[in-house]
Short mmCIF file of C-alpha atoms in Angstrom, two decimals:
data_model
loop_
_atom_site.label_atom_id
_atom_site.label_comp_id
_atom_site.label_asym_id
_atom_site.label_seq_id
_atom_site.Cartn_x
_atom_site.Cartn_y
_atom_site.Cartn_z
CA UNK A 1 14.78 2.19 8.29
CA UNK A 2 15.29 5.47 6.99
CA UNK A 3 14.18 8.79 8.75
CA UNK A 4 12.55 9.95 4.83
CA UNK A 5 12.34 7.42 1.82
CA UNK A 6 12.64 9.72 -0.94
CA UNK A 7 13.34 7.48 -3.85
CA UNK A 8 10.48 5.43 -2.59
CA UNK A 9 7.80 7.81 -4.21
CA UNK A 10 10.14 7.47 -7.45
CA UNK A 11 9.92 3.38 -7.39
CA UNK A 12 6.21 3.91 -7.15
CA UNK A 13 5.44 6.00 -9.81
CA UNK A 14 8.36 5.15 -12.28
CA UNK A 15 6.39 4.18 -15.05
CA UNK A 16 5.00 8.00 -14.81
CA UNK A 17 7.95 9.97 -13.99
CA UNK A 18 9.73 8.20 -17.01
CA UNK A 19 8.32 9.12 -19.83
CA UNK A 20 6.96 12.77 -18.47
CA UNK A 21 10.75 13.46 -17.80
CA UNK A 22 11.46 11.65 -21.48
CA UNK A 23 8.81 13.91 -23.11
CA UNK A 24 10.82 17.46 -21.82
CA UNK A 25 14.42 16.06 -23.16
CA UNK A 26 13.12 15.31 -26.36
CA UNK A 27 11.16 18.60 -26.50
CA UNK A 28 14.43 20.50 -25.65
CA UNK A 29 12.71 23.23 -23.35
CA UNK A 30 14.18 22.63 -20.52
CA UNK A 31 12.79 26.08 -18.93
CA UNK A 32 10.03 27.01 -18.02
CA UNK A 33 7.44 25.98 -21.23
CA UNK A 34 4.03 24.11 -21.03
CA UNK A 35 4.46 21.79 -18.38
CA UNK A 36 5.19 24.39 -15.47
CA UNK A 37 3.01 26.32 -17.25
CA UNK A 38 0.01 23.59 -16.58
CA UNK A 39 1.52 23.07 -13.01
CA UNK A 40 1.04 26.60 -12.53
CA UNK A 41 -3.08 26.09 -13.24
CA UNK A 42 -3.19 23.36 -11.59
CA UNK A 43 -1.50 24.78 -8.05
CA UNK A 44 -3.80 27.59 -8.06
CA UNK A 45 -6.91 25.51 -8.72
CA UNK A 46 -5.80 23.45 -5.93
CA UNK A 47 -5.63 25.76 -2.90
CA UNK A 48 -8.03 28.20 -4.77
CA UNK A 49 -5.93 31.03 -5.91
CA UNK A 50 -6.29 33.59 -8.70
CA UNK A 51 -2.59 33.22 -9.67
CA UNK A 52 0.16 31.44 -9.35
CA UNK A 53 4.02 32.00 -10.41
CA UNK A 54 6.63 28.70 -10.07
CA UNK A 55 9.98 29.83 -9.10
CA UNK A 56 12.82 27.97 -8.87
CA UNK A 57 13.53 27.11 -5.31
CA UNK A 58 11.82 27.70 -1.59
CA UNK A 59 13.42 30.24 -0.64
CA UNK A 60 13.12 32.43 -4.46
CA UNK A 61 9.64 32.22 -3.44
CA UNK A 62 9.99 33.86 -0.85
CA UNK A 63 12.63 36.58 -1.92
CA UNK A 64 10.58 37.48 -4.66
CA UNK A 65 7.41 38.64 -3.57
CA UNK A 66 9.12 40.75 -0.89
CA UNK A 67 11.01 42.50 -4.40
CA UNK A 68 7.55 42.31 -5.75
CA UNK A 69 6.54 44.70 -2.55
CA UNK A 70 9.29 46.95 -3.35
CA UNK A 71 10.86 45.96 0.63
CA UNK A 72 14.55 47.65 1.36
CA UNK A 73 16.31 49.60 3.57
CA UNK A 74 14.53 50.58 6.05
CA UNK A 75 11.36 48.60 6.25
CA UNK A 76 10.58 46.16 8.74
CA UNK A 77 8.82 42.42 8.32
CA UNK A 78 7.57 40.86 11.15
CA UNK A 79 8.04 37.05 11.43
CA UNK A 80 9.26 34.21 14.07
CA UNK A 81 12.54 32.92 15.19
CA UNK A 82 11.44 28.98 15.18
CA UNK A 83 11.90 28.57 11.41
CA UNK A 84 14.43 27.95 8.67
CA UNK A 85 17.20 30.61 8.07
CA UNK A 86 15.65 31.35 4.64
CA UNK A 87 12.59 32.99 6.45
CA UNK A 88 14.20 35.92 7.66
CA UNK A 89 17.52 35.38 5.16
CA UNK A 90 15.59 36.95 2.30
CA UNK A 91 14.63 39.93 4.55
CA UNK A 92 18.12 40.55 5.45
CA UNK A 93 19.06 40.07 2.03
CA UNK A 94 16.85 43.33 0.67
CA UNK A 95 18.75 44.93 3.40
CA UNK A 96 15.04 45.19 5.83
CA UNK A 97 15.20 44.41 9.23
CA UNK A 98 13.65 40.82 10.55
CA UNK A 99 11.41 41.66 13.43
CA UNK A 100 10.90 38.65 15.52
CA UNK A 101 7.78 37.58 17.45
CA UNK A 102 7.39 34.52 20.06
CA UNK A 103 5.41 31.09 18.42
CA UNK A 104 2.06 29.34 20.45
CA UNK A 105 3.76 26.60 22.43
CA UNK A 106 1.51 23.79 21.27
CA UNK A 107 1.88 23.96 17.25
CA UNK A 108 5.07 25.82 16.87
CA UNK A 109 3.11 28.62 14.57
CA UNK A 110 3.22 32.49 15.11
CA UNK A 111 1.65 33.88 18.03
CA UNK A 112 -0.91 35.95 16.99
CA UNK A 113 -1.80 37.45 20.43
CA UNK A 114 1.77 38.90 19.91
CA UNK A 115 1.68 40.72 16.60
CA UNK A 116 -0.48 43.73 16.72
CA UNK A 117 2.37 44.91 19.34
CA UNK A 118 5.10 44.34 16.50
CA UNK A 119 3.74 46.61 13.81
CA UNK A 120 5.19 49.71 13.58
CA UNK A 121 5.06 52.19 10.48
CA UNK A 122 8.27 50.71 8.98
CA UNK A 123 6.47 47.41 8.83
CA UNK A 124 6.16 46.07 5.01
CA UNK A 125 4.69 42.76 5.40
CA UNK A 126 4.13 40.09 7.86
CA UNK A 127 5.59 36.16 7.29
CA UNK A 128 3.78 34.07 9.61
CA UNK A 129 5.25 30.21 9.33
CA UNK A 130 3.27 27.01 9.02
CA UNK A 131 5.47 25.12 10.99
CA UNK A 132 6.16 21.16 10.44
CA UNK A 133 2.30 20.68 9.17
CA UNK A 134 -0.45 23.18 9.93
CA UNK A 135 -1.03 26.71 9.50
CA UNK A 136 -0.68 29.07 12.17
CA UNK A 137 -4.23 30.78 13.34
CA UNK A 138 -4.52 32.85 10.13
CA UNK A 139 -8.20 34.35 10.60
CA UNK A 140 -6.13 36.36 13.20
CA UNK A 141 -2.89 37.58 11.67
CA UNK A 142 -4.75 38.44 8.19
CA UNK A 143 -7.76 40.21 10.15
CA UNK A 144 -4.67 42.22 12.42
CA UNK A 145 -2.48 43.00 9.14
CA UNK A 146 -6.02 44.36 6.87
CA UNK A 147 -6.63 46.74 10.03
CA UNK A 148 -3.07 47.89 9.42
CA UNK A 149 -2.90 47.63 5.71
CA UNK A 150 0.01 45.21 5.85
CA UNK A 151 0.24 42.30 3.50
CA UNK A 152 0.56 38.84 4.28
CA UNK A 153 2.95 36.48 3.09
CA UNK A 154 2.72 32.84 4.39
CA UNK A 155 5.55 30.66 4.21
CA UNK A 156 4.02 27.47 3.38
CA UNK A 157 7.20 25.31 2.68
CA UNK A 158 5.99 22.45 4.84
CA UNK A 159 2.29 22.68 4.77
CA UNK A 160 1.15 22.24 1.48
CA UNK A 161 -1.90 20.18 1.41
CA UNK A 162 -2.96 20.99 5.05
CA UNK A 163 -6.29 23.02 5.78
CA UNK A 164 -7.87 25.62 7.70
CA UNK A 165 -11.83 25.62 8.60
CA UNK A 166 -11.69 24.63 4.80
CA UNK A 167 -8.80 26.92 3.17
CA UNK A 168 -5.96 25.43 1.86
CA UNK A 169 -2.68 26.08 2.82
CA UNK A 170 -1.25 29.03 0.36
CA UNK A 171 -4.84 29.65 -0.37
CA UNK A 172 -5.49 31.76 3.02
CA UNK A 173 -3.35 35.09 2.34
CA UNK A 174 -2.89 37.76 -0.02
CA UNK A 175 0.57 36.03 -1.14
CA UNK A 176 1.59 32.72 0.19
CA UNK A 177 4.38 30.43 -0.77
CA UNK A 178 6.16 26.95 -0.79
CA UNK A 179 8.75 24.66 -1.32
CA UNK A 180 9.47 21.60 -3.49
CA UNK A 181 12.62 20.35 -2.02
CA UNK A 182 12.45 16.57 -2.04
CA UNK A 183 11.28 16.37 1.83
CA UNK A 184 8.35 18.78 1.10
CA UNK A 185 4.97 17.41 1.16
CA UNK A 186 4.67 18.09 -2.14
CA UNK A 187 8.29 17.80 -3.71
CA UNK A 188 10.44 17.82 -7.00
CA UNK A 189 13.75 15.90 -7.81
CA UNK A 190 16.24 18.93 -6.52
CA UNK A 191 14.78 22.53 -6.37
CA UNK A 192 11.58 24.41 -7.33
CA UNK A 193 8.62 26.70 -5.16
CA UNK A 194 5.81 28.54 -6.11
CA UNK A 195 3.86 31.27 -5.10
CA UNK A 196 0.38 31.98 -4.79
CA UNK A 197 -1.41 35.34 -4.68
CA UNK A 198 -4.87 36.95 -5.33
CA UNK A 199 -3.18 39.93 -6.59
CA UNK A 200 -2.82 40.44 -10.84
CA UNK A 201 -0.70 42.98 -10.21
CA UNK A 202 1.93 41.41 -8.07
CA UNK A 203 1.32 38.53 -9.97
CA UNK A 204 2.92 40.39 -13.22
CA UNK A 205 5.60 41.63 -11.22
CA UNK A 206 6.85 38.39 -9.65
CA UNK A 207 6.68 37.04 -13.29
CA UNK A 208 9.06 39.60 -14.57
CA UNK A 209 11.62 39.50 -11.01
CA UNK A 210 12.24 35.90 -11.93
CA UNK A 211 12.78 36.44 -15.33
CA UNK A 212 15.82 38.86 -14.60
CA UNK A 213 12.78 41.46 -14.61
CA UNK A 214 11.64 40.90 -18.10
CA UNK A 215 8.11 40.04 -19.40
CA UNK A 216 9.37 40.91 -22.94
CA UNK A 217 12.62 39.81 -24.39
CA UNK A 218 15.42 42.71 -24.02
CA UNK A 219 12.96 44.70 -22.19
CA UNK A 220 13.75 44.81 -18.45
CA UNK A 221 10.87 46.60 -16.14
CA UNK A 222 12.48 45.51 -12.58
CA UNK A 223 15.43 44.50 -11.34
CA UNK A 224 15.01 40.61 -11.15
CA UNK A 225 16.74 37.31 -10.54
CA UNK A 226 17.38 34.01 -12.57
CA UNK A 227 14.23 32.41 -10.53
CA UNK A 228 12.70 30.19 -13.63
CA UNK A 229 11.00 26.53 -12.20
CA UNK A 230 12.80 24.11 -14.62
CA UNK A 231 10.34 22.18 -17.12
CA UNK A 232 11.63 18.91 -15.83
CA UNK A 233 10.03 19.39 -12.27
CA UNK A 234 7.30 21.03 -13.67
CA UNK A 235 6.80 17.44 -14.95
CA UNK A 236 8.01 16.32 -11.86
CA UNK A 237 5.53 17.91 -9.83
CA UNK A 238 2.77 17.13 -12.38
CA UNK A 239 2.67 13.07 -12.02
CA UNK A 240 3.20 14.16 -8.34
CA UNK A 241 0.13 16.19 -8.06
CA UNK A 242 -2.06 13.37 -9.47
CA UNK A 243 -1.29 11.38 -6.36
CA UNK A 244 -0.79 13.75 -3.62
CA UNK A 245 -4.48 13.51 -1.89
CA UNK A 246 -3.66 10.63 -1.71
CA UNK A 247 -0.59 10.80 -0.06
CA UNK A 248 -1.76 13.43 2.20
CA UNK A 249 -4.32 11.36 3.67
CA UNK A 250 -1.64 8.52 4.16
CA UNK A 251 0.55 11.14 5.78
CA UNK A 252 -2.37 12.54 8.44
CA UNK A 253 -3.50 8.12 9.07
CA UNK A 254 -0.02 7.74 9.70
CA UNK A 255 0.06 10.87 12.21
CA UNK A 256 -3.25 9.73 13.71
CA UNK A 257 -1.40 6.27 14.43
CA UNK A 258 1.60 7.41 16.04
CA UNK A 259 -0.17 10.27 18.38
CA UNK A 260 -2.49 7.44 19.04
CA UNK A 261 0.29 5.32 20.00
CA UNK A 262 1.76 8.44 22.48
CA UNK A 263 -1.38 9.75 23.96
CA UNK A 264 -0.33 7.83 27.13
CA UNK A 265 3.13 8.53 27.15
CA UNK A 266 4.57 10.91 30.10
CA UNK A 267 7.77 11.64 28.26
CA UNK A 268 6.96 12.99 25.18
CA UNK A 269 4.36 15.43 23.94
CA UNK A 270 2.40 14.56 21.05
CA UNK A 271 1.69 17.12 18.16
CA UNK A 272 -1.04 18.89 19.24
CA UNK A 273 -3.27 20.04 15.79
CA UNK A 274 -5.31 23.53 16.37
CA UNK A 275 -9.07 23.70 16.05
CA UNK A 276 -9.98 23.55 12.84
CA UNK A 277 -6.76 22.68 11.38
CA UNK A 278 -5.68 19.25 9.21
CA UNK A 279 -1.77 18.70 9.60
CA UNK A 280 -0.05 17.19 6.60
CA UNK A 281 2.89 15.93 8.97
CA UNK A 282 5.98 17.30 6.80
CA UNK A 283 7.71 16.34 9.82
CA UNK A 284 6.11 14.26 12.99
CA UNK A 285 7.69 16.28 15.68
CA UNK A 286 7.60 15.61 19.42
CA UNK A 287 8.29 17.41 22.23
CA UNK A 288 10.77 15.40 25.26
CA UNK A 289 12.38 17.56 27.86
CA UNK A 290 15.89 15.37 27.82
CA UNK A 291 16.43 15.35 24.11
CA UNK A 292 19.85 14.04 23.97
CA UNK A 293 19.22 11.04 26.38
CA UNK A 294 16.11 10.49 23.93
CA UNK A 295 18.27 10.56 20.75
CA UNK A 296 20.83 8.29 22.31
CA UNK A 297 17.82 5.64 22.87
CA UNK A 298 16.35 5.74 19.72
CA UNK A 299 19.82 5.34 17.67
CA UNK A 300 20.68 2.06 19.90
CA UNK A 301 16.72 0.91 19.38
CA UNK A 302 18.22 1.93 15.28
CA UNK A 303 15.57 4.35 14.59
CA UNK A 304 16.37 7.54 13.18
CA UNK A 305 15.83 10.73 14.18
CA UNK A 306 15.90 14.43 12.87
CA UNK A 307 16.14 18.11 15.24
CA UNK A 308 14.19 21.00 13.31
CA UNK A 309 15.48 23.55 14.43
CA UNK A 310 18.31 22.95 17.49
CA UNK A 311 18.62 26.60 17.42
CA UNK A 312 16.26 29.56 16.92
CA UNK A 313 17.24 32.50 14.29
CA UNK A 314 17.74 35.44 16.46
CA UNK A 315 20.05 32.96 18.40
CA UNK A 316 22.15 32.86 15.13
CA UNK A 317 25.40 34.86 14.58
CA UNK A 318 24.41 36.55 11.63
CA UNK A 319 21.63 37.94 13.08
CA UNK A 320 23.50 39.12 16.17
CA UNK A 321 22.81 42.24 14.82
CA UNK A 322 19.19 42.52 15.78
CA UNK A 323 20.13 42.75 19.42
CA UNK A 324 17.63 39.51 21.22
CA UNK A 325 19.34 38.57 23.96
CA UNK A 326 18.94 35.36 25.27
CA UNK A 327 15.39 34.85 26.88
CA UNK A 328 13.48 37.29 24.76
CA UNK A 329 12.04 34.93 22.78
CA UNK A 330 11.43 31.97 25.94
CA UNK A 331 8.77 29.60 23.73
CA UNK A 332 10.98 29.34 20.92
CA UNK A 333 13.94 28.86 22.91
CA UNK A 334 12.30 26.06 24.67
CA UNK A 335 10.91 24.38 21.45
CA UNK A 336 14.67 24.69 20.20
CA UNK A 337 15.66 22.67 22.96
CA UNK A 338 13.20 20.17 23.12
CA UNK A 339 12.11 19.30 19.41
CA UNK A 340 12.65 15.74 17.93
CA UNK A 341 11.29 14.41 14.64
CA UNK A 342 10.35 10.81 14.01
CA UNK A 343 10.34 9.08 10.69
CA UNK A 344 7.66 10.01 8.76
CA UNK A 345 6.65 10.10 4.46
CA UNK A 346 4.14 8.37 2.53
CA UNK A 347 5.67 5.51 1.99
CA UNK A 348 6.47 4.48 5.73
CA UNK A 349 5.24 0.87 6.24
CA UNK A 350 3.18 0.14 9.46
CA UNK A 351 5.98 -2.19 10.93
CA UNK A 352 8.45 0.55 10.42
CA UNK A 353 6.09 2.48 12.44
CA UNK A 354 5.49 0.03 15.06
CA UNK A 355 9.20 -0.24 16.03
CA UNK A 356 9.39 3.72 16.02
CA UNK A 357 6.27 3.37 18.30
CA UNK A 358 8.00 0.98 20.61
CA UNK A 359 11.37 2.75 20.36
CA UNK A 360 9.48 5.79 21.47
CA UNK A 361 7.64 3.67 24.54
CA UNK A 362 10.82 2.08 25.56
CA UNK A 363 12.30 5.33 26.66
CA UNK A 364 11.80 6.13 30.35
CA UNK A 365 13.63 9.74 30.50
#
C-alpha cells in the first residue's frame, strides 16, 4: 500500500495523457500556447471566476499576486502558522513582514474571530489557508478585510474542488490561488498553479510579472519572474480536468467511509467538515494525542502514514525573526503535535481502506 498512488491516475487515463502530451512535442510550443491557454478558460469557468492566469508552480502563484499588489518593505500580510513554508516564504521574500494569527481547532483553517485584531495600517493583504480540504469560514474574513479595504488572497493549494454554501474553492475571494504538484487534488506531472481573480486589472499585471514583466516582446512594464505554466501540463491538467468531478466525489465517499469507520473511536479525532463546507480530502488527517506511539502501530500493521505539518512556521528558524515565542500561537502548536495523515487519492481501493480502518481500530493509545 502506498500512502498516495500517483502514477495510478496516469495508468488510468494513459490512452489520454498520450497523445495530448504527443500533440505539444510535435507542435514544438512547449510554453505557454493554446493548451494552457484553454486550461486557463476552463479553470475560471469552473470555480466561476472572471480571470484566470497559470503560473508555473504553487508557490509563483502565490508570489505573484502579492508583486501584482505592489507588497514590500514595510507592509504587513496577515496569515497562519499551520501551513506550508511557501505561505509566508513569499511574504518574506518581498521583504513584508508575515503576521501570524491562531487556526479554529476543528478544521485547521484561519480563525476568523482573530483577524480584525491583526489589521493594522501596514496591512497589504490577508492569506487565509484552506487547510488539507475545506475552506476556512470565508463569508467572515472577506466581509472583515472589505470593511478594511484589504484584499484577499486564498491559498487554495489543497482545496481545489471543495465548496462553500455553493462557491468554489478559488472562486470565493478577490484573488485566490492553487497548486498542481502531483499530490494536489487537482495535479500536473511536476510543477504548475494558477490564480484566480475578479480583478482585469491585476489580472494584466500578473500576466506581465510572469512573463519577466512583459505583455509585449522587449517591452518590460514590471519587474517580473520566469513564472510561465509549461504547455505540457497545460495538457496535463486538461485530460485531468475532464475527470476530476469525478474524482472529487470518489475522494469525499472515501472520506465519508473512513470518518464513518472512526466516529466511535476514543483515540483519534475524525476530520470535522464546517457547516456548509464539502472537503475534497487532499489529505485525510486525524487528530491522536500520542502521535509517535500511533505511527509506530500503523508502520508494524504496514500502513503508511504522512505528518502535515510536525512544526508550525513561526516555530521555524528563519522566521525567528518575528519574535513568537513558544505558546503564542497554542492551537497551532497543538495541531503540530498531534496531526497524522492516512492514505488517501482517488484511486485507493476499498480493501486498502479497510486495513487502514482496522490499523487505525487496532490502536489502543
Amino acid at each position: 500500500m502506498q500512502y498516495m498512488d500517483v502514477p495510478a491516475q496516469y495508468r488510468a487515463y494513459k490512452d489520454e495523457f498520450d497523445p495530448a502530451i504527443q500533440q505539444v512535442l510535435t507542435s514544438g510550443g512547449y510554453i505557454l500556447g493554446p493548451e494552457v491557454l484553454r486550461l486557463e478558460e476552463r479553470l475560471a469557468a469552473y470555480v466561476g471566476s472572471p480571470h484566470c492566469v497559470t503560473v508555473s508552480s504553487g508557490t509563483d502563484a502565490l508570489l505573484i499576486p502579492l508583486m501584482a499588489l505592489d507588497v514590500g518593505p514595510g507592509d504587513e500580510v496577515i496569515t497562519v502558522p499551520f501551513t506550508f513554508i511557501s505561505t509566508a516564504e513569499v511574504i518574506e521574500l518581498l521583504g513584508a513582514k508575515s503576521i501570524f494569527i491562531d487556526i479554529d481547532p476543528d478544521t485547521f483553517n484561519m480563525d476568523a474571530t482573530q483577524l480584525e485584531a491583526a489589521i493594522t495600517d501596514k496591512t497589504k493583504a490577508i492569506i487565509p489557508v484552506s487547510l488539507f480540504g475545506q475552506m476556512p469560514d470565508m463569508t467572515a474574513i472577506n466581509a472583515i478585510a472589505a470593511a478594511h479595504n484589504i484584499p484577499v488572497i486564498e491559498d487554495g493549494a489543497q482545496s481545489f474542488g471543495a465548496e462553500q454554501n455553493g462557491v468554489k474553492s478559488s472562486g470565493a475571494s478577490v484573488i485566490a490561488t492553487t497548486s498542481f504538484y502531483p499530490t494536489k487534488p487537482l495535479s500536473c506531472f511536476g510543477e504548475g498553479g494558477a490564480v484566480c481573480t475578479t480583478d482585469e486589472e491585476i489580472t494584466q499585471k500578473m500576466m506581465a510579472i510572469r512573463n519577466h514583466g512583459s505583455l509585449k516582446r522587449d517591452y518590460h512594464d514590471h519587474v517580473g519572474i520566469n513564472g510561465r505554466l509549461e504547455a505540457l501540463q497545460g495538457a496535463v491538467l486538461n485530460v485531468k480536468l475532464d475527470h476530476f468531478d469525478d474524482e472529487v466525489a470518489t475522494r469525499q465517499r472515501l472520506g465519508a467511509r473512513y470518518s464513518a469507520a472512526f466516529a466511535e473511536c476514543e483515540n483519534v479525532q475524525a476530520p470535522v467538515v464546517a457547516e456548509g463546507n464539502t472537503h475534497v480530502y487532499a489529505q485525510y488527517t486525524l487528530r491522536v494525542k500520542n502521535r509517535a506511539a500511533f505511527i509506530e502501530h500503523m508502520t508494524q500493521q504496514d500502513v503508511p502514514t504522512c505528518v502535515f505539518y510536525s512544526k508550525c512556521l513561526h516555530q521555524q528558524p528563519v522566521f525567528a525573526h518575528l519574535g513568537y515565542g513558544p505558546g503564542s500561537l497554542p492551537v497551532a502548536e497543538a495541531a503540530a503535535n498531534e496531526v497524522v495523515s492516512l492514505p488517501m487519492h482517488a484511486f485507493l481501493t476499498e480493501a486498502d481502506q479497510d486495513a487502514v480502518i482496522a490499523a487505525v481500530k487496532g490502536f489502543v493509545g
